[in-house]
Tab-separated table of C-alpha atoms and ligand atoms in Angstrom:
chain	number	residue	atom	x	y	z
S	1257	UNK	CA	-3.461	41.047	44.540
S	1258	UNK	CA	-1.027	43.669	44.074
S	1259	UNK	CA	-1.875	47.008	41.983
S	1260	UNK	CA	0.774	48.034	39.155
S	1261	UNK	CA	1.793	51.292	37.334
S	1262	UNK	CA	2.111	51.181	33.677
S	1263	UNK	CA	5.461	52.969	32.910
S	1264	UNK	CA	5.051	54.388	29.164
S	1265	UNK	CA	8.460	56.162	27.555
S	1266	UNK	CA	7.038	57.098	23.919
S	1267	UNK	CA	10.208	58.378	21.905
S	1268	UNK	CA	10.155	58.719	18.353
S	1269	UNK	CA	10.296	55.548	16.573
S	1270	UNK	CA	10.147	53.581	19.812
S	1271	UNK	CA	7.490	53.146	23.468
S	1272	UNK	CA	9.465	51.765	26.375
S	1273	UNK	CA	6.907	50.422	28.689
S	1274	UNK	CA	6.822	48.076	32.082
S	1275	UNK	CA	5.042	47.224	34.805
S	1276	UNK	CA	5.794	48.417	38.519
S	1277	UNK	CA	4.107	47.276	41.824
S	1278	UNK	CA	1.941	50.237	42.666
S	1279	UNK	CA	3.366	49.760	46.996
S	1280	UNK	CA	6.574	49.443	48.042
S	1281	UNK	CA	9.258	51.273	46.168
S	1282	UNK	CA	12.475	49.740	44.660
S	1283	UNK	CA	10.496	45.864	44.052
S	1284	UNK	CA	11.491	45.357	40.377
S	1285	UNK	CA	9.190	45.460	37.584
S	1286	UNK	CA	6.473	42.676	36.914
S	1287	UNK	CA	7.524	43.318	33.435
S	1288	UNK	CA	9.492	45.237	31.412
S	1289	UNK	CA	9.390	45.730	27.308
S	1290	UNK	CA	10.002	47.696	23.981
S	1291	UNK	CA	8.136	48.361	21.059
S	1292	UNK	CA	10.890	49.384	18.603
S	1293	UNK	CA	10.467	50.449	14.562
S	1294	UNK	CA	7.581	52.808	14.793
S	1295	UNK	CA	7.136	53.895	11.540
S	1296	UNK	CA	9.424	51.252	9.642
S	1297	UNK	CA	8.900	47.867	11.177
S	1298	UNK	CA	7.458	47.288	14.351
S	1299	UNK	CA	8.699	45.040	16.863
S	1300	UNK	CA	8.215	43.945	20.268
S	1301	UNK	CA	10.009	42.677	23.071
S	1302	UNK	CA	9.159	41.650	26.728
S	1303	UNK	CA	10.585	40.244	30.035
S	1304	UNK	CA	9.046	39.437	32.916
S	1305	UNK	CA	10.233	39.590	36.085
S	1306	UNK	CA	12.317	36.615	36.399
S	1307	UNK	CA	13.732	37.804	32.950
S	1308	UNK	CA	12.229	35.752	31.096
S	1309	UNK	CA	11.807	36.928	27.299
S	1310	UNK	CA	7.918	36.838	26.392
S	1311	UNK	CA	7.368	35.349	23.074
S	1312	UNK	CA	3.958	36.765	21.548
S	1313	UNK	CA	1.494	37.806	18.360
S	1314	UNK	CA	0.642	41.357	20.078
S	1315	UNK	CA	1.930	43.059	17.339
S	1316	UNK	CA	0.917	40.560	14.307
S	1317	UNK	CA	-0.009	42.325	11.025
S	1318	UNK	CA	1.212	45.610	12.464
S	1319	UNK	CA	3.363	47.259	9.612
S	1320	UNK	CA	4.629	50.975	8.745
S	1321	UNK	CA	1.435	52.565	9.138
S	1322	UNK	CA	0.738	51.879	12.647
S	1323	UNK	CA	1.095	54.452	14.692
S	1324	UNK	CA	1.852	55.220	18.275
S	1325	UNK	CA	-1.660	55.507	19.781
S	1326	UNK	CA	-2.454	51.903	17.779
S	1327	UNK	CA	0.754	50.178	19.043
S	1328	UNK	CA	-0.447	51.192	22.643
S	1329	UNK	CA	-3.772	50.585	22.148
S	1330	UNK	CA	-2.455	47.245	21.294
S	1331	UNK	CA	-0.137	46.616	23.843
S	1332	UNK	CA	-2.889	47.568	26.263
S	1333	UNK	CA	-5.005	44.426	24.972
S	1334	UNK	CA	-2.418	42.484	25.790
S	1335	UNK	CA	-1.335	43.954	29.058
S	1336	UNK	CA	-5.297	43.458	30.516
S	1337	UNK	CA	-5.512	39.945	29.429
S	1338	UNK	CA	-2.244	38.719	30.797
S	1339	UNK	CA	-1.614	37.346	34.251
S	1340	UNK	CA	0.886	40.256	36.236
S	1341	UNK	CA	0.082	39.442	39.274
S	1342	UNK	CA	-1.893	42.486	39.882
S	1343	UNK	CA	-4.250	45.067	38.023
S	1344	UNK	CA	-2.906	48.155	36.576
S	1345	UNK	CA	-4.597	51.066	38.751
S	1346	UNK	CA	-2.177	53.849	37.250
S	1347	UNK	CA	-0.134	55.042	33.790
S	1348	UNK	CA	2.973	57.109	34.075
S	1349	UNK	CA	4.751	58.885	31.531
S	1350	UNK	CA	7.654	60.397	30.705
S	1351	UNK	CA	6.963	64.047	28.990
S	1352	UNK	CA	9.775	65.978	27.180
S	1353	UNK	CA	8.373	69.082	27.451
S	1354	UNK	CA	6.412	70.502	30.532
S	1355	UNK	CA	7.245	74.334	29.441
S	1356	UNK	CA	7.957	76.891	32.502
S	1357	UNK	CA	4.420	75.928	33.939
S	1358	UNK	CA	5.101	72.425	34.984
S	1359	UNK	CA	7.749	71.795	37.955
S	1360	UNK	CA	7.307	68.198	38.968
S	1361	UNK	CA	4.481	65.199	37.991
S	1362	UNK	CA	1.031	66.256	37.467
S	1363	UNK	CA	-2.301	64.005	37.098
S	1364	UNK	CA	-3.887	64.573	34.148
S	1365	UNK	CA	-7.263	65.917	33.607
S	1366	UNK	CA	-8.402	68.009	30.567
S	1367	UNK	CA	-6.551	71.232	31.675
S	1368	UNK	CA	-3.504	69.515	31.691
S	1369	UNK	CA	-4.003	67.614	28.249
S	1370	UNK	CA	-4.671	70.948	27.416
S	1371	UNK	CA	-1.553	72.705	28.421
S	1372	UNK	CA	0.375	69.858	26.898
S	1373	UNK	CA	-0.861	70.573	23.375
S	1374	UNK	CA	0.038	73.875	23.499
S	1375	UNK	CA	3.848	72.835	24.087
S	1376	UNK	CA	3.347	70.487	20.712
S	1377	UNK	CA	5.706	73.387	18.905
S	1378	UNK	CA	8.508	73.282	21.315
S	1379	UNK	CA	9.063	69.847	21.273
S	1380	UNK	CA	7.389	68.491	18.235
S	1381	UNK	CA	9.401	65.424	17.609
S	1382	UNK	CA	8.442	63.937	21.123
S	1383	UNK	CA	5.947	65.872	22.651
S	1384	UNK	CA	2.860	63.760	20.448
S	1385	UNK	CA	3.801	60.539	20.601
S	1386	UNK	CA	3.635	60.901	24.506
S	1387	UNK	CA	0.262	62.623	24.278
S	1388	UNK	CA	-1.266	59.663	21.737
S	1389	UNK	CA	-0.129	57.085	24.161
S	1390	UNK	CA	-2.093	59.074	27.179
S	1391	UNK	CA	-5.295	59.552	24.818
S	1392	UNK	CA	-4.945	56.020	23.849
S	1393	UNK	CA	-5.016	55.039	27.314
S	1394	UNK	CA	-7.797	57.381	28.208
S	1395	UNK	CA	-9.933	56.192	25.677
S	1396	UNK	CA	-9.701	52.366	26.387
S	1397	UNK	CA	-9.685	53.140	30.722
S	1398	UNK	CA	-11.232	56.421	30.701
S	1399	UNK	CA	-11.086	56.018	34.645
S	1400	UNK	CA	-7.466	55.117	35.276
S	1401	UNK	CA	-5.770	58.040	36.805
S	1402	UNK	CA	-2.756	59.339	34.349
S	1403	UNK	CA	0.727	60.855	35.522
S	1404	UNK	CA	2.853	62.984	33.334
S	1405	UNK	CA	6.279	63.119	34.393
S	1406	UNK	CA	8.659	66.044	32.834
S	1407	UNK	CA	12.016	65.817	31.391
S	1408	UNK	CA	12.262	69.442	31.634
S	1409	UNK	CA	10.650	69.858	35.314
S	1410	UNK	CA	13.861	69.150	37.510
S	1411	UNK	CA	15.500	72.543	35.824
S	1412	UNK	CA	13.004	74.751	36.553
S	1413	UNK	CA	14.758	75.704	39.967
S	1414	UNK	CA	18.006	76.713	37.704
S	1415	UNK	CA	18.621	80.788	38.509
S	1416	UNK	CA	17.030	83.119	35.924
S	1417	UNK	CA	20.711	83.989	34.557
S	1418	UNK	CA	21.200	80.189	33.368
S	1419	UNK	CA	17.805	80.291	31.863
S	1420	UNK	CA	17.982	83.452	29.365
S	1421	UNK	CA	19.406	83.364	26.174
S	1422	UNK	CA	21.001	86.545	24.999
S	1423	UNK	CA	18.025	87.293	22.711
S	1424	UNK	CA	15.851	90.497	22.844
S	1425	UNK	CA	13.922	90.294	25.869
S	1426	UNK	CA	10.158	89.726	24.193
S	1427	UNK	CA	11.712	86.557	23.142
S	1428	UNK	CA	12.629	85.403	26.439
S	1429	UNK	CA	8.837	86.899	27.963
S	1430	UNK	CA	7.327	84.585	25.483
S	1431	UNK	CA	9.658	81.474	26.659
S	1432	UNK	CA	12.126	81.048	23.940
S	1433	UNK	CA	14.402	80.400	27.228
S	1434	UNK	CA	16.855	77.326	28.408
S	1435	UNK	CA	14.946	74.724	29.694
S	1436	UNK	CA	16.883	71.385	29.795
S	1437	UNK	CA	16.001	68.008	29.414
S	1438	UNK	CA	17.042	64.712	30.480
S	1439	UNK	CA	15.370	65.602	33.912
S	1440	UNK	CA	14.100	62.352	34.540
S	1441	UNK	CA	17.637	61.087	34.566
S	1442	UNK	CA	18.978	63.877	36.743
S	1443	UNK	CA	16.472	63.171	39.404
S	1444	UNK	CA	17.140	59.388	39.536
S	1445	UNK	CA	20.640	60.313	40.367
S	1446	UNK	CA	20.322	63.135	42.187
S	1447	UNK	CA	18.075	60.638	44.267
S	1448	UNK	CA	20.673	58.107	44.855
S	1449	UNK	CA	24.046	60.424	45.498
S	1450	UNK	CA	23.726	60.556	49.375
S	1451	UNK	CA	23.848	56.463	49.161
S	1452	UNK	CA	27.572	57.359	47.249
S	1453	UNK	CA	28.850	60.047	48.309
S	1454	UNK	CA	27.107	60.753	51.915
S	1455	UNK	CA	27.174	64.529	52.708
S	1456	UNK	CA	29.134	65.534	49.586
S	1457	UNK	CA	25.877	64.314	47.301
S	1458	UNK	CA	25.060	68.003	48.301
S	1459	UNK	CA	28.311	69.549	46.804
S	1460	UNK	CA	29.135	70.484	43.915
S	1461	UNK	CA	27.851	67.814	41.210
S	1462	UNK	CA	28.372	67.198	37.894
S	1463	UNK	CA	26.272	64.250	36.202
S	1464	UNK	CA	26.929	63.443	32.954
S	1465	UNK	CA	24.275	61.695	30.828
S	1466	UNK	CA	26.038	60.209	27.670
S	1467	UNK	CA	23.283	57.913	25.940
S	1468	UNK	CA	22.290	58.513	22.138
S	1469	UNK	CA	21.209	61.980	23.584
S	1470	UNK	CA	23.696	63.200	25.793
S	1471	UNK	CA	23.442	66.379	28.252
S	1472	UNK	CA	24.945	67.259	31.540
S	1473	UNK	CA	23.713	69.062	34.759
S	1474	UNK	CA	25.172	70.980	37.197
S	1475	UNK	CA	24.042	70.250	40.863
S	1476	UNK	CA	24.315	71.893	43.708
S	1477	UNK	CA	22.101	70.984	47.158
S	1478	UNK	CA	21.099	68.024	44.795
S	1479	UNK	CA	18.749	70.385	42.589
S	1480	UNK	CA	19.754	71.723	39.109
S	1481	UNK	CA	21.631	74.780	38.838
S	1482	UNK	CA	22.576	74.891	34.891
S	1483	UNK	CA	22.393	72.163	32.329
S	1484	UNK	CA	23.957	71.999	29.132
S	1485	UNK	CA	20.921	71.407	26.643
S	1486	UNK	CA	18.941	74.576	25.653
S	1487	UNK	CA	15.342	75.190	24.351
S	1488	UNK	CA	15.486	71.955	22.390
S	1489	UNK	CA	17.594	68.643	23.342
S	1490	UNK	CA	20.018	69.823	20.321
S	1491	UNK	CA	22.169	71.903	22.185
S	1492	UNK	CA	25.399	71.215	24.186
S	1493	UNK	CA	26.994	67.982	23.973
S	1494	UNK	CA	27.987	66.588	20.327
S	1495	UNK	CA	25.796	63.503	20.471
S	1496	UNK	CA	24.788	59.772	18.648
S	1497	UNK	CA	23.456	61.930	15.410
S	1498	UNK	CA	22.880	65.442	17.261
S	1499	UNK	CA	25.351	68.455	15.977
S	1500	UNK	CA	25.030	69.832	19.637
S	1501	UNK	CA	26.114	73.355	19.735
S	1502	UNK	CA	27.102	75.455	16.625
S	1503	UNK	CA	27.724	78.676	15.626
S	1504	UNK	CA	24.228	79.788	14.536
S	1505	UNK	CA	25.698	81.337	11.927
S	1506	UNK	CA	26.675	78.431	9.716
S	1507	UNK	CA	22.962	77.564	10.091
S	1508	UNK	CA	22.183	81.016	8.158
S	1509	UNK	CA	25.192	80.331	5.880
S	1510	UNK	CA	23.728	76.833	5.066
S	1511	UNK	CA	20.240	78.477	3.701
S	1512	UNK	CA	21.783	81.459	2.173
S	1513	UNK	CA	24.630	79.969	0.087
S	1514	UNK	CA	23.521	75.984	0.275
S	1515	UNK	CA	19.900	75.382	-0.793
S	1516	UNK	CA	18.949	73.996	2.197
S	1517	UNK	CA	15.697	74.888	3.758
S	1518	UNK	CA	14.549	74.319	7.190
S	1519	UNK	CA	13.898	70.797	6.931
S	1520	UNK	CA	17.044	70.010	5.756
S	1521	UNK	CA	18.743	71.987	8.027
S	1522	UNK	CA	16.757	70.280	10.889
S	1523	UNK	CA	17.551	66.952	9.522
S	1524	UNK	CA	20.933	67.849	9.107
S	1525	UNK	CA	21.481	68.769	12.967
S	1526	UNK	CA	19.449	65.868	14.115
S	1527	UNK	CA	20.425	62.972	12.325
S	1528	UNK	CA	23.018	63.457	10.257
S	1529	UNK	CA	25.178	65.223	12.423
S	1530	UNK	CA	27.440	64.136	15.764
S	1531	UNK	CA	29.298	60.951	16.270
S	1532	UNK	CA	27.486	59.422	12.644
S	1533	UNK	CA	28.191	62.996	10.908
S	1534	UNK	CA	31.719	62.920	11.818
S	1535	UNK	CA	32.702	59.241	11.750
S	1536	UNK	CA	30.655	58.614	8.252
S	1537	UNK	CA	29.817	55.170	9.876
S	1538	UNK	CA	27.748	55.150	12.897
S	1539	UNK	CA	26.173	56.794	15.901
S	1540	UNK	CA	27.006	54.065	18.304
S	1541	UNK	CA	30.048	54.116	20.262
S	1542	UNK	CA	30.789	50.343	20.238
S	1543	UNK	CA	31.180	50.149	16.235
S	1544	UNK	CA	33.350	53.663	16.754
S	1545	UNK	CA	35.607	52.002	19.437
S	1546	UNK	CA	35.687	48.806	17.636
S	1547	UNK	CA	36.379	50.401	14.230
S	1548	UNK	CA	40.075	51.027	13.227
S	1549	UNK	CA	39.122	53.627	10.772
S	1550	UNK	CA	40.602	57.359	11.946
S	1551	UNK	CA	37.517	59.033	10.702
S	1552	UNK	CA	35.883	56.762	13.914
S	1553	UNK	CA	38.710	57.808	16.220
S	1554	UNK	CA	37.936	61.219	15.295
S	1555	UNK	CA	34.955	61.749	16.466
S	1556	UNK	CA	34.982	59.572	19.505
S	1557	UNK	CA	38.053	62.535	20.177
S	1558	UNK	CA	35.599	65.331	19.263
S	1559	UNK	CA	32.608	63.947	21.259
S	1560	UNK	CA	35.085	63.169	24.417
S	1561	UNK	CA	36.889	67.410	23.716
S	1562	UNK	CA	33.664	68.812	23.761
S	1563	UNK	CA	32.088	66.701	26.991
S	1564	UNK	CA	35.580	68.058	28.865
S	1565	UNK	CA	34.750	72.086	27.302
S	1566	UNK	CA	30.913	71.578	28.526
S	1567	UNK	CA	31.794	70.147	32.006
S	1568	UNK	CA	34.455	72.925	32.670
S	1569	UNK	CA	31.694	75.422	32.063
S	1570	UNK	CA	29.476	73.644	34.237
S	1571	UNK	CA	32.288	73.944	36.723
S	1572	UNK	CA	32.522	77.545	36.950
S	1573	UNK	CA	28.562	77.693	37.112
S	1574	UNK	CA	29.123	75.651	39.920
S	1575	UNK	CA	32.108	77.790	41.613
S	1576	UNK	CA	34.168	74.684	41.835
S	1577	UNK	CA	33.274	70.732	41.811
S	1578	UNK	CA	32.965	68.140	44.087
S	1579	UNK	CA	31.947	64.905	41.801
S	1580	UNK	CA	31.455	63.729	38.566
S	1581	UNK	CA	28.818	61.026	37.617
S	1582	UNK	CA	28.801	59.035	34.895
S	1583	UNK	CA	25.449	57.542	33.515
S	1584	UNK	CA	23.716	56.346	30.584
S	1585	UNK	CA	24.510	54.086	27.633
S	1586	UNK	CA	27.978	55.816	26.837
S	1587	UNK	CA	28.821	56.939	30.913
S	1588	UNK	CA	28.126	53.780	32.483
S	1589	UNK	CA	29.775	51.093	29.840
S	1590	UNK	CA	32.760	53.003	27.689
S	1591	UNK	CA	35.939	52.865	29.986
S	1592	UNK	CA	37.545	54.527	26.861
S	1593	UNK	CA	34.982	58.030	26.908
S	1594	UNK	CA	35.023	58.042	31.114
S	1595	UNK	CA	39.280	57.771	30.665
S	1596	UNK	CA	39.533	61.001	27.466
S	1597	UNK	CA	37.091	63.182	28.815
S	1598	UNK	CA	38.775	62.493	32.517
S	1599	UNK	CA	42.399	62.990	31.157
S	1600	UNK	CA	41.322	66.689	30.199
S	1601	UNK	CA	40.161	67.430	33.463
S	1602	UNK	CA	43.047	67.104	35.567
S	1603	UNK	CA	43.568	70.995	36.090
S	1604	UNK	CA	40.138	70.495	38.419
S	1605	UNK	CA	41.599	67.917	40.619
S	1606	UNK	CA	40.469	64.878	38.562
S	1607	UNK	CA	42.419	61.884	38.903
S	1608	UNK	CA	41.371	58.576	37.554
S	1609	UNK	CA	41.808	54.891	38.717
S	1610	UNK	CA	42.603	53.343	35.477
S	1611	UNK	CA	41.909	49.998	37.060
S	1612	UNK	CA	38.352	50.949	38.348
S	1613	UNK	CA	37.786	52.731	35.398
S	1614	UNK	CA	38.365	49.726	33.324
S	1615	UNK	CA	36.419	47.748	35.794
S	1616	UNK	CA	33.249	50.161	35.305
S	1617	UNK	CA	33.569	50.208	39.108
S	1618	UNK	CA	30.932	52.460	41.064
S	1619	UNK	CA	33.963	54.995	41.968
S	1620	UNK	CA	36.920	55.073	39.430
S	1621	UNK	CA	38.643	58.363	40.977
S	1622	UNK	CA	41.657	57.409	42.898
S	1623	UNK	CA	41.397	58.043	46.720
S	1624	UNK	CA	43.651	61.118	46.542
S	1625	UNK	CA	41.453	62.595	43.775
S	1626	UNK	CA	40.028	66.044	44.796
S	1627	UNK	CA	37.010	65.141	42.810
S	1628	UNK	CA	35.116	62.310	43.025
S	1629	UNK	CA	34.337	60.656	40.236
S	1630	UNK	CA	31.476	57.788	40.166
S	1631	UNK	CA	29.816	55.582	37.473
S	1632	UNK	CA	25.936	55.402	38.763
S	1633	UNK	CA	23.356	52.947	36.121
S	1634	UNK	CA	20.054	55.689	36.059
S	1635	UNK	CA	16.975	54.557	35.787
S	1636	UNK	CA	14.376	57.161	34.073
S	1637	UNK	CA	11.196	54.494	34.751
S	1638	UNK	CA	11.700	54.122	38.392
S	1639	UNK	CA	11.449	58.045	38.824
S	1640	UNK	CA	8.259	57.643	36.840
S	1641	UNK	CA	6.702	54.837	39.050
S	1642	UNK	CA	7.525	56.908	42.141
S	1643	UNK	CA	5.971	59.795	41.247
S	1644	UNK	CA	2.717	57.905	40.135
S	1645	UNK	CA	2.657	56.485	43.568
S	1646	UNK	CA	3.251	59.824	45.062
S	1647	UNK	CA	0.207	61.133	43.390
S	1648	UNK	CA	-2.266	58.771	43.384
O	3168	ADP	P1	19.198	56.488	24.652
O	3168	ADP	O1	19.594	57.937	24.668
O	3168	ADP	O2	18.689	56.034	23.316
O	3168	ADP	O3	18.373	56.033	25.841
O	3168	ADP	P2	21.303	54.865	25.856
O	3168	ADP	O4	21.428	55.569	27.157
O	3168	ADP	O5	20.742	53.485	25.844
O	3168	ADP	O6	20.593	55.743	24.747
O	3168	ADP	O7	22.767	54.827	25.186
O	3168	ADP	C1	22.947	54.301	23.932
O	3168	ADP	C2	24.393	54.416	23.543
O	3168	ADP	O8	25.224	53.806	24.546
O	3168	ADP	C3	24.674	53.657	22.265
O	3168	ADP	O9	24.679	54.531	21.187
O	3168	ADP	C4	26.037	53.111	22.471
O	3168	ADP	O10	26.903	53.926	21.716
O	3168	ADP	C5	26.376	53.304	23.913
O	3168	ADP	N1	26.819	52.060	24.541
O	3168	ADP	C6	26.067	51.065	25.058
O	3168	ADP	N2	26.852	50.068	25.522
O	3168	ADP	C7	28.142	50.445	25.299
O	3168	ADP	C8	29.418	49.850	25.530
O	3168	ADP	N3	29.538	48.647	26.114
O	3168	ADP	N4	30.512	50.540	25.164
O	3168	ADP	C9	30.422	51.746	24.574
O	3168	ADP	N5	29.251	52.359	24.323
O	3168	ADP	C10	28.126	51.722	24.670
């Protein structure tokens, strides 16, 4: 019998979870599954390994008010009395926010839950959901060794200069600072580049994460050297319903002239904003590219300006670039956001194979490009398996 990792992704309204073989790294999940509508309407959906979809009652009765440590301790129930193929001797999680103390995975013991809480106000969207799914666990296994894995960890080797905001320095001392996210991401890929590009997966790399929450990070040696989110995932990249970065000052205009307190102004820059904000009729790039409507064009143009502005900066953090990867919901499946963001970047030696490109081939650069350009699938749970094998 085979021992499995229990993969937990706890996002807002939704916990990603699956099952990985505890030996042997890059078997596929046992099985793999989403509890969606936390909040509104819960549902849940499973696969197992033969992709099978797994019709059960595990949620039955389960309306608005359950919350994310009842929907795991839930799917726990059903996870120890169904047949895997193996017992679950580890959890893993993904963690937004590991702060400037955590650099990579960590098990987690009471010190750690500890340090966790304290990072509650930095990332207070995300940061309890993940920690009620470990305290659910812990409560129902109180013996089964926990992993947290970071979104921000990979950027903690970024230089000092491409941490600090231009803020009085007490402000940076007590970590109002840059520390990225999307980390999990970045380290899948970064993993996987030498199998691509060979040597030049330690160039100069951009990887572009374009999901519902989109970011970028600059690469060089294969570690982070600049990313374009901030202190929260709001910054950077106009996003699904993210503003990404704004002028700071409309957000004191908006409070001084508009009404609109912090709340508003939070909701406003979080889900009202980006491609929904713009288009007026959704954040998801297949209804934009299907809709004829200019107001959808338009923002599909903003969103695909402002990736080309963000990766040129990245460029000259990097001195120069060697690759572009695509990834994510958005990088790996729109031909049409890969082809506008590539046509601005032909001043850095970016040429694209409109054929590959519309192909969603792994390279869509054409051979006499002077930067590669690749489309690589990531794969956020993996990186979160591996690490709780690492550590246990
Ligand atoms: P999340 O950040 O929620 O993990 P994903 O990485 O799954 O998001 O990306 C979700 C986004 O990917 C959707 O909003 C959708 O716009 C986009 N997407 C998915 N498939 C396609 C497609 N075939 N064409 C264009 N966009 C797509």
């Amino acid at each position: 019998m085979t021992d499995l990792i229990l993969v937990l992704n706890a996002g807002s309204s939704s916990i990603k979870f699956a099952l990985h073989p505890a030996a042997g790294s890059g078997r596929k999940p046992a099985l793999t599954g989403e509890i969606g509508g936390i909040g509104t309407a819960p549902q849940f959906k499973a696969r197992n390994a033969g992709g099978e979809s797994l019709d059960t009652e595990v949620l039955a009765g389960a309306d608005a008010t359950a919350d994310h440590a009842a929907l795991v301790a839930r799917l726990l129930d059903w996870l120890l009395a169904g047949e895997w193929g193996g017992r679950i001797s580890a959890a893993g999680h993904r963690v937004v926010h590991g702060g400037r103390q955590f650099d990579g995975p960590v098990l987690i013991d009471a010190k750690v839950m500890q340090a966790l809480e304290q990072l509650v106000p930095l990332a207070p969207l995300h940061q309890p959901h993940s920690l009620a799914a470990i305290r659910a666990i812990a409560e129902r296994l109180p013996e089964l060794p926990q992993v947290a894995c970071f979104d921000t960890a990979f950027h903690r080797t970024q230089p000092r200069l491409a941490q600090l905001f231009a803020l009085p320095r007490h402000l940076s001392d007590e970590g109002i600072i840059r520390y990225g996210f999307h980390g999990l991401s970045y380290h899948y890929i970064a993993g996987v580049l030498p199998d691509h590009l060979g040597k030049r997966a330690d160039g100069r790399i951009i990887v572009a994460h374009l999901g519902n929450g989109a970011s970028m990070c600059a690469m060089k040696e294969r570690r982070s050297i600049a990313t374009s989110m901030g202190f929260t995932a709001l910054d950077g990249l106009m996003m699904g319903r993210r503003s990404g970065s704004i002028d700071p000052g409309v957000l004191i205009h908006l409070q001084e002239n508009k009404g609109l307190d912090v709340a508003a102004v939070g909701r406003l820059l979080y889900s009202e904003s980006g491609l929904y904000g713009v288009s007026g009729i959704s954040n998801d790039m297949r209804d934009l590219e299907a809709s004829a409507d200019p107001h959808a064009r338009e923002a599909i143009d903003l969103f695909c300006y402002r990736a080309a502005l963000e990766l040129s900066s990245l460029a000259a953090a990097l001195e120069g670039l060697d690759a572009i990867v695509f990834t994510a919901g958005i990088g790996e499946h729109s031909e049409m956001v890969r082809r506008l963001v590539c046509a601005r970047l032909s001043w850095l030696g970016v040429a694209l194979d409109q054929t590959a490109n519309e192909a969603h081939a792994n390279r869509i650069s054409t051979t006499d490009s002077a930067v590669d350009v690749l489309v690589i699938p990531t794969d956020e749970e993996a990186v979160i398996a591996e690490a709780a094998r690492h550590l246990i």
